[in-house]
Coordinates of N, CA, C and O in Angstrom, one line a residue:
M1 N -6.9 -21.8 29.8 CA -7.3 -22.0 28.4 C -7.7 -23.5 28.2 O -7.0 -24.4 28.6
T2 N -8.8 -23.7 27.5 CA -9.3 -25.0 27.3 C -8.7 -25.7 26.2 O -8.0 -25.0 25.3
L3 N -8.8 -27.0 26.1 CA -8.2 -27.7 25.0 C -8.8 -27.3 23.6 O -8.1 -27.2 22.7
R4 N -10.1 -27.0 23.6 CA -10.8 -26.6 22.4 C -10.2 -25.3 21.9 O -10.0 -25.1 20.7
T5 N -10.0 -24.3 22.8 CA -9.5 -23.0 22.5 C -8.1 -23.2 21.9 O -7.7 -22.5 20.9
R6 N -7.2 -24.0 22.5 CA -5.9 -24.3 22.0 C -5.9 -24.8 20.6 O -5.1 -24.4 19.8
R7 N -6.8 -25.8 20.4 CA -6.9 -26.4 19.0 C -7.3 -25.3 18.0 O -6.8 -25.3 16.9
Q8 N -8.2 -24.4 18.4 CA -8.7 -23.4 17.5 C -7.5 -22.4 17.2 O -7.3 -22.0 16.0
L9 N -6.8 -22.1 18.2 CA -5.6 -21.2 18.0 C -4.6 -21.8 17.1 O -4.0 -21.2 16.2
M10 N -4.3 -23.1 17.3 CA -3.4 -23.8 16.4 C -3.8 -23.9 15.0 O -3.1 -23.8 14.1
A11 N -5.1 -24.2 14.8 CA -5.7 -24.2 13.5 C -5.6 -22.9 12.8 O -5.2 -22.8 11.6
E12 N -5.9 -21.8 13.5 CA -5.8 -20.5 12.9 C -4.3 -20.2 12.6 O -4.0 -19.5 11.5
S13 N -3.4 -20.6 13.4 CA -2.0 -20.3 13.2 C -1.5 -21.1 11.9 O -0.8 -20.5 11.1
R14 N -2.0 -22.3 11.7 CA -1.6 -23.1 10.5 C -2.3 -22.4 9.3 O -1.6 -22.3 8.2
D15 N -3.5 -21.9 9.4 CA -4.1 -21.2 8.3 C -3.4 -20.0 7.9 O -3.2 -19.7 6.7
D16 N -3.0 -19.2 8.9 CA -2.2 -18.0 8.6 C -0.9 -18.3 7.9 O -0.5 -17.6 7.0
E17 N -0.3 -19.4 8.4 CA 1.0 -19.8 7.8 C 0.8 -20.2 6.3 O 1.6 -19.8 5.5
Q18 N -0.2 -20.9 6.0 CA -0.5 -21.4 4.7 C -0.8 -20.1 3.8 O -0.4 -20.1 2.7
L19 N -1.6 -19.2 4.3 CA -1.9 -18.0 3.6 C -0.6 -17.2 3.3 O -0.5 -16.8 2.1
S20 N 0.2 -17.1 4.2 CA 1.5 -16.4 4.0 C 2.3 -17.1 2.9 O 2.9 -16.4 2.1
L21 N 2.4 -18.4 3.0 CA 3.2 -19.1 2.0 C 2.6 -19.0 0.6 O 3.3 -18.8 -0.4
R22 N 1.3 -19.0 0.5 CA 0.6 -18.8 -0.8 C 0.9 -17.4 -1.4 O 1.1 -17.2 -2.6
L23 N 0.7 -16.4 -0.5 CA 1.0 -15.0 -1.0 C 2.4 -14.8 -1.4 O 2.7 -14.1 -2.3
A24 N 3.3 -15.5 -0.6 CA 4.8 -15.4 -1.0 C 5.0 -16.0 -2.3 O 5.8 -15.5 -3.1
A25 N 4.3 -17.1 -2.6 CA 4.5 -17.8 -3.9 C 4.0 -17.0 -5.0 O 4.6 -16.9 -6.1
V26 N 2.9 -16.3 -4.8 CA 2.3 -15.4 -5.9 C 3.3 -14.2 -6.1 O 3.5 -13.8 -7.2
A27 N 3.9 -13.7 -5.0 CA 4.8 -12.6 -5.2 C 6.1 -13.1 -5.9 O 6.6 -12.3 -6.8
A28 N 6.5 -14.2 -5.6 CA 7.7 -14.8 -6.3 C 7.4 -15.0 -7.8 O 8.2 -14.7 -8.7
L29 N 6.2 -15.5 -8.1 CA 5.8 -15.7 -9.5 C 5.7 -14.4 -10.2 O 6.3 -14.3 -11.3
G30 N 5.1 -13.4 -9.6 CA 5.1 -12.1 -10.2 C 6.5 -11.5 -10.5 O 6.7 -10.9 -11.5
F31 N 7.4 -11.7 -9.5 CA 8.7 -11.2 -9.7 C 9.4 -11.9 -10.9 O 10.1 -11.3 -11.7
V32 N 9.3 -13.2 -10.9 CA 10.0 -14.0 -12.0 C 9.4 -13.6 -13.3 O 10.2 -13.5 -14.3
L33 N 8.1 -13.3 -13.4 CA 7.5 -13.0 -14.7 C 7.9 -11.6 -15.2 O 7.7 -11.2 -16.4
I34 N 8.5 -10.7 -14.3 CA 8.9 -9.4 -14.8 C 10.4 -9.1 -14.7 O 10.8 -7.9 -14.9
V35 N 11.2 -10.1 -14.4 CA 12.7 -9.9 -14.4 C 13.1 -9.6 -15.9 O 12.6 -10.1 -16.8
P36 N 14.1 -8.8 -16.0 CA 14.6 -8.4 -17.4 C 14.8 -9.5 -18.4 O 14.4 -9.4 -19.5
P37 N 15.5 -10.6 -18.0 CA 15.7 -11.6 -19.0 C 14.4 -12.2 -19.6 O 14.3 -12.5 -20.8
F38 N 13.4 -12.3 -18.8 CA 12.1 -12.8 -19.2 C 11.4 -11.8 -20.0 O 10.7 -12.0 -21.0
L39 N 11.4 -10.5 -19.6 CA 10.8 -9.4 -20.3 C 11.3 -9.2 -21.7 O 10.6 -8.8 -22.6
A40 N 12.6 -9.5 -21.9 CA 13.3 -9.3 -23.2 C 12.6 -10.1 -24.3 O 12.6 -9.7 -25.4
R41 N 12.0 -11.2 -23.9 CA 11.3 -12.0 -24.9 C 10.1 -11.3 -25.5 O 9.7 -11.6 -26.6
F42 N 9.5 -10.4 -24.8 CA 8.3 -9.7 -25.2 C 8.6 -8.3 -25.7 O 7.7 -7.6 -26.1
D43 N 9.9 -7.9 -25.7 CA 10.2 -6.5 -26.1 C 10.6 -6.5 -27.6 O 11.7 -6.4 -28.0
H44 N 9.5 -6.5 -28.4 CA 9.7 -6.3 -29.8 C 8.6 -5.5 -30.4 O 7.7 -5.0 -29.7
M45 N 8.7 -5.2 -31.7 CA 7.8 -4.2 -32.3 C 6.4 -4.7 -32.6 O 5.5 -4.0 -33.1
G46 N 6.1 -5.9 -32.3 CA 4.7 -6.5 -32.6 C 3.6 -5.8 -31.8 O 3.9 -5.1 -30.8
R47 N 2.4 -6.1 -32.2 CA 1.2 -5.6 -31.5 C 0.2 -6.7 -31.3 O 0.1 -7.5 -32.1
V48 N -0.5 -6.5 -30.2 CA -1.6 -7.4 -29.8 C -2.8 -6.6 -29.7 O -2.9 -5.8 -28.8
L49 N -3.8 -6.7 -30.6 CA -5.0 -5.9 -30.6 C -4.7 -4.4 -30.5 O -5.3 -3.6 -29.9
G50 N -3.6 -4.0 -31.2 CA -3.2 -2.6 -31.3 C -2.4 -2.1 -30.2 O -2.0 -1.0 -30.1
V51 N -2.1 -3.0 -29.2 CA -1.3 -2.6 -28.1 C 0.1 -3.2 -28.2 O 0.2 -4.4 -28.6
P52 N 1.2 -2.5 -27.9 CA 2.5 -3.1 -28.0 C 2.6 -4.4 -27.1 O 2.0 -4.5 -26.1
V53 N 3.3 -5.4 -27.6 CA 3.4 -6.7 -27.0 C 3.9 -6.6 -25.5 O 3.3 -7.2 -24.6
L54 N 4.9 -5.8 -25.3 CA 5.4 -5.6 -23.9 C 4.4 -5.1 -23.0 O 4.2 -5.6 -21.9
A55 N 3.6 -4.1 -23.4 CA 2.6 -3.5 -22.6 C 1.5 -4.5 -22.3 O 1.0 -4.6 -21.2
A56 N 1.1 -5.2 -23.3 CA 0.0 -6.3 -23.2 C 0.5 -7.3 -22.2 O -0.3 -7.8 -21.3
Y57 N 1.7 -7.8 -22.3 CA 2.3 -8.8 -21.4 C 2.3 -8.3 -20.0 O 1.9 -9.0 -19.1
L58 N 2.8 -7.1 -19.7 CA 2.9 -6.5 -18.4 C 1.5 -6.4 -17.8 O 1.2 -6.7 -16.6
F59 N 0.5 -6.0 -18.6 CA -0.9 -5.8 -18.1 C -1.4 -7.2 -17.7 O -2.1 -7.4 -16.7
L60 N -1.2 -8.2 -18.6 CA -1.6 -9.6 -18.3 C -1.0 -10.1 -17.0 O -1.7 -10.7 -16.2
V61 N 0.3 -10.0 -16.8 CA 0.9 -10.4 -15.6 C 0.3 -9.7 -14.4 O 0.0 -10.4 -13.4
W62 N 0.1 -8.4 -14.5 CA -0.4 -7.7 -13.4 C -1.8 -8.2 -13.1 O -2.2 -8.4 -11.9
A63 N -2.7 -8.4 -14.1 CA -4.0 -8.9 -13.8 C -4.0 -10.3 -13.2 O -4.8 -10.6 -12.3
I64 N -3.1 -11.2 -13.7 CA -3.0 -12.5 -13.1 C -2.6 -12.5 -11.7 O -3.2 -13.2 -10.8
V65 N -1.6 -11.7 -11.3 CA -1.2 -11.6 -9.9 C -2.3 -11.1 -9.1 O -2.6 -11.6 -8.0
I66 N -3.0 -10.1 -9.5 CA -4.1 -9.5 -8.7 C -5.2 -10.6 -8.6 O -5.8 -10.7 -7.5
G67 N -5.5 -11.3 -9.6 CA -6.5 -12.3 -9.6 C -6.2 -13.4 -8.6 O -7.0 -13.9 -7.9
L68 N -4.9 -13.9 -8.6 CA -4.5 -14.9 -7.7 C -4.6 -14.4 -6.3 O -5.0 -15.2 -5.4
V69 N -4.2 -13.2 -6.0 CA -4.3 -12.7 -4.6 C -5.7 -12.6 -4.2 O -6.1 -12.9 -3.0
A70 N -6.6 -12.2 -5.1 CA -8.1 -12.2 -4.8 C -8.6 -13.6 -4.5 O -9.3 -13.7 -3.5
V71 N -8.2 -14.6 -5.2 CA -8.7 -15.9 -5.0 C -8.2 -16.4 -3.7 O -8.9 -17.0 -2.9
I72 N -6.9 -16.2 -3.4 CA -6.3 -16.7 -2.1 C -6.9 -15.9 -1.0 O -7.2 -16.6 0.1
G73 N -7.2 -14.7 -1.1 CA -7.9 -13.9 0.0 C -9.3 -14.4 0.2 O -9.7 -14.4 1.4
R74 N -10.0 -14.7 -0.8 CA -11.4 -15.3 -0.6 C -11.4 -16.6 0.2 O -12.2 -16.8 1.0
R75 N -10.4 -17.4 -0.2 CA -10.3 -18.8 0.5 C -10.0 -18.7 1.9 O -10.3 -19.5 2.7
S76 N -9.3 -17.6 2.3 CA -8.8 -17.5 3.7 C -10.0 -17.0 4.6 O -9.8 -17.1 5.8
R77 N -11.1 -16.6 4.1 CA -12.2 -16.1 5.0 C -13.0 -17.2 5.5 O -13.4 -18.1 5.4

């Protein structure tokens, strides 16, 4: 194995590790945003654009997590 090949493998390994850390951070963020103590703040009778606040909040969290995963996935290519 040449020195150049080793360097490429090491760089790919670091990139994979950073990708894993970023995805883990997004998963942790998503988990924190949906734990019951935090959800209780949005569980009331109000409405946002005709949608119950809790449903709107959950949809927003879901969209943010998917958007972050998409952005991180694009950067890794």
